[in-house]
Amino acid sequence: MTRKMLTTAAATGALALALAGATPAVAAGTAATTTETATEVCDASGLQSGLWTKLCYTATEDGVQFTGRIGLAGPPSPGSPPLRTKLVDAALTTAIEGGESLGTVQQSLLFRATTLEIAGYGGTVPCGSTVTATLSVSADGWYTHPISTSVVVPC
């Protein structure tokens, strides 16, 4: 790799970690301590269709609520053309381990360079249950690269 390619790769990785808000080790530790106070935890993120996506949850003793976020992957480069509005198709699916679906939210949204939120299906779930959510985003004919997170509802 050339020096320019290495620098670009390092900058992209640093940006991804900064946008994620925490390293996986920190996020996992946060999840264990913050679910008792119903604090939102965001521990899954990734690029989908050229956009940064993040999957967050709030867990309490009687349930869990998921939220998907779609935003810019980074600031535009100086001199780049203005950002255009694009149609984004998003799906947020939640299910209890063992197959019981909590539902799917599917939306077509216009992305205009501001973060979009998708309120996921959640609800009352027996304590000790594991609930998994998956966020899938597609735009401009790109393939999706869904992100998922699982959470155990605290007792």
CSV table of C-alpha atoms in Angstrom, one decimal:
chain,number,residue,atom,x,y,z
A,1,MET,CA,0.0,0.0,0.0
A,2,THR,CA,1.2,3.5,-0.7
A,3,ARG,CA,1.6,6.0,2.1
A,4,LYS,CA,-1.5,7.9,0.9
A,5,MET,CA,-3.6,4.7,1.0
A,6,LEU,CA,-2.4,3.8,4.5
A,7,THR,CA,-3.1,7.3,5.8
A,8,THR,CA,-6.6,7.2,4.3
A,9,ALA,CA,-7.3,3.8,5.8
A,10,ALA,CA,-6.1,4.9,9.2
A,11,ALA,CA,-8.3,8.1,9.1
A,12,THR,CA,-11.3,6.1,8.0
A,13,GLY,CA,-10.9,3.7,10.9
A,14,ALA,CA,-10.4,6.5,13.4
A,15,LEU,CA,-13.6,8.2,12.0
A,16,ALA,CA,-15.5,5.0,12.3
A,17,LEU,CA,-14.5,4.6,16.0
A,18,ALA,CA,-15.3,8.2,16.7
A,19,LEU,CA,-18.7,7.9,15.1
A,20,ALA,CA,-19.4,4.7,17.0
A,21,GLY,CA,-18.9,6.5,20.2
A,22,ALA,CA,-17.0,3.7,22.0
A,23,THR,CA,-14.9,0.7,21.4
A,24,PRO,CA,-16.7,-2.7,21.6
A,25,ALA,CA,-15.1,-3.4,25.0
A,26,VAL,CA,-16.3,-0.1,26.4
A,27,ALA,CA,-19.8,-0.5,24.9
A,28,ALA,CA,-20.1,-4.0,26.3
A,29,GLY,CA,-19.1,-2.8,29.8
A,30,THR,CA,-21.6,0.1,29.5
A,31,ALA,CA,-24.4,-2.3,28.5
A,32,ALA,CA,-23.9,-4.3,31.7
A,33,THR,CA,-24.1,-1.3,34.0
A,34,THR,CA,-26.6,1.0,32.3
A,35,THR,CA,-29.5,-1.3,31.6
A,36,GLU,CA,-30.5,-1.1,35.3
A,37,THR,CA,-31.1,2.6,35.0
A,38,ALA,CA,-32.8,2.4,31.5
A,39,THR,CA,-30.0,4.3,29.8
A,40,GLU,CA,-29.7,4.0,26.0
A,41,VAL,CA,-26.8,1.9,24.9
A,42,CYS,CA,-25.5,1.9,21.3
A,43,ASP,CA,-23.3,-1.2,20.7
A,44,ALA,CA,-23.7,-2.0,17.0
A,45,SER,CA,-22.7,0.2,14.1
A,46,GLY,CA,-21.5,-0.1,10.6
A,47,LEU,CA,-21.5,1.3,7.1
A,48,GLN,CA,-24.5,0.5,4.9
A,49,SER,CA,-25.2,2.0,1.4
A,50,GLY,CA,-22.5,4.6,2.1
A,51,LEU,CA,-24.2,5.7,5.3
A,52,TRP,CA,-23.3,5.3,8.9
A,53,THR,CA,-25.8,3.1,10.8
A,54,LYS,CA,-26.2,2.6,14.5
A,55,LEU,CA,-28.4,0.3,16.5
A,56,CYS,CA,-29.3,1.3,20.1
A,57,TYR,CA,-31.5,-0.1,22.9
A,58,THR,CA,-33.0,0.7,26.2
A,59,ALA,CA,-33.6,-2.3,28.5
A,60,THR,CA,-35.6,-2.3,31.7
A,61,GLU,CA,-36.9,-5.0,34.0
A,62,ASP,CA,-40.0,-5.4,31.9
A,63,GLY,CA,-38.9,-4.9,28.4
A,64,VAL,CA,-36.6,-3.5,25.7
A,65,GLN,CA,-36.9,-0.8,23.1
A,66,PHE,CA,-34.7,-0.5,20.0
A,67,THR,CA,-33.9,2.5,17.9
A,68,GLY,CA,-32.0,2.6,14.6
A,69,ARG,CA,-30.1,5.7,13.4
A,70,ILE,CA,-28.9,6.5,9.9
A,71,GLY,CA,-26.4,9.4,9.3
A,72,LEU,CA,-23.4,10.6,7.3
A,73,ALA,CA,-20.4,8.4,7.3
A,74,GLY,CA,-18.2,11.5,7.8
A,75,PRO,CA,-18.0,15.1,6.9
A,76,PRO,CA,-17.9,16.0,3.2
A,77,SER,CA,-14.5,16.6,1.7
A,78,PRO,CA,-13.6,20.2,0.9
A,79,GLY,CA,-14.6,21.0,-2.6
A,80,SER,CA,-16.9,18.0,-3.0
A,81,PRO,CA,-20.3,18.5,-4.7
A,82,PRO,CA,-23.3,19.3,-2.4
A,83,LEU,CA,-24.9,16.3,-0.8
A,84,ARG,CA,-28.0,15.2,-2.6
A,85,THR,CA,-31.2,13.9,-1.1
A,86,LYS,CA,-31.5,10.1,-1.5
A,87,LEU,CA,-34.3,7.6,-0.8
A,88,VAL,CA,-33.3,5.2,1.9
A,89,ASP,CA,-35.2,1.9,2.6
A,90,ALA,CA,-34.7,0.8,6.2
A,91,ALA,CA,-36.0,-2.2,8.2
A,92,LEU,CA,-35.7,-2.8,11.9
A,93,THR,CA,-36.6,-6.3,13.0
A,94,THR,CA,-36.8,-7.6,16.6
A,95,ALA,CA,-37.3,-11.1,17.9
A,96,ILE,CA,-37.1,-13.0,21.2
A,97,GLU,CA,-34.5,-15.8,21.1
A,98,GLY,CA,-36.3,-19.0,20.1
A,99,GLY,CA,-38.2,-17.4,17.2
A,100,GLU,CA,-41.0,-15.2,18.6
A,101,SER,CA,-41.1,-12.0,16.6
A,102,LEU,CA,-41.7,-8.7,18.2
A,103,GLY,CA,-42.3,-7.1,14.8
A,104,THR,CA,-40.7,-5.3,12.0
A,105,VAL,CA,-40.7,-1.7,11.1
A,106,GLN,CA,-40.1,-0.9,7.4
A,107,GLN,CA,-39.8,2.7,6.2
A,108,SER,CA,-38.8,4.5,3.1
A,109,LEU,CA,-37.2,7.8,4.1
A,110,LEU,CA,-35.6,10.8,2.4
A,111,PHE,CA,-32.1,11.3,3.7
A,112,ARG,CA,-31.0,14.9,3.6
A,113,ALA,CA,-27.6,14.8,5.4
A,114,THR,CA,-29.2,14.8,8.9
A,115,THR,CA,-29.5,11.8,11.1
A,116,LEU,CA,-32.7,9.8,10.8
A,117,GLU,CA,-34.2,7.7,13.6
A,118,ILE,CA,-36.3,4.6,13.3
A,119,ALA,CA,-38.2,3.7,16.4
A,120,GLY,CA,-38.1,-0.1,16.7
A,121,TYR,CA,-40.6,-2.5,17.9
A,122,GLY,CA,-40.1,-3.4,21.5
A,123,GLY,CA,-42.3,-4.0,24.4
A,124,THR,CA,-42.8,-6.1,27.5
A,125,VAL,CA,-40.6,-9.2,27.5
A,126,PRO,CA,-40.1,-11.7,30.3
A,127,CYS,CA,-36.9,-10.9,32.3
A,128,GLY,CA,-34.0,-13.1,31.4
A,129,SER,CA,-35.1,-13.3,27.7
A,130,THR,CA,-32.6,-12.5,25.0
A,131,VAL,CA,-34.0,-10.1,22.3
A,132,THR,CA,-32.2,-9.6,19.1
A,133,ALA,CA,-32.6,-6.6,16.7
A,134,THR,CA,-31.3,-6.2,13.2
A,135,LEU,CA,-31.1,-2.9,11.2
A,136,SER,CA,-30.9,-3.2,7.4
A,137,VAL,CA,-30.5,-0.1,5.2
A,138,SER,CA,-30.3,0.1,1.4
A,139,ALA,CA,-30.0,3.1,-0.9
A,140,ASP,CA,-28.9,3.8,-4.5
A,141,GLY,CA,-29.0,0.1,-5.4
A,142,TRP,CA,-26.3,-0.9,-2.8
A,143,TYR,CA,-26.5,-4.2,-1.1
A,144,THR,CA,-27.3,-4.2,2.6
A,145,HIS,CA,-24.9,-5.1,5.3
A,146,PRO,CA,-27.3,-5.5,8.3
A,147,ILE,CA,-26.1,-4.8,11.8
A,148,SER,CA,-27.5,-6.7,14.8
A,149,THR,CA,-27.4,-6.6,18.6
A,150,SER,CA,-28.7,-8.9,21.3
A,151,VAL,CA,-29.7,-7.9,24.8
A,152,VAL,CA,-30.7,-9.9,27.8
A,153,VAL,CA,-33.7,-8.3,29.6
A,154,PRO,CA,-32.6,-7.7,33.2
A,155,CYS,CA,-34.5,-9.3,36.1
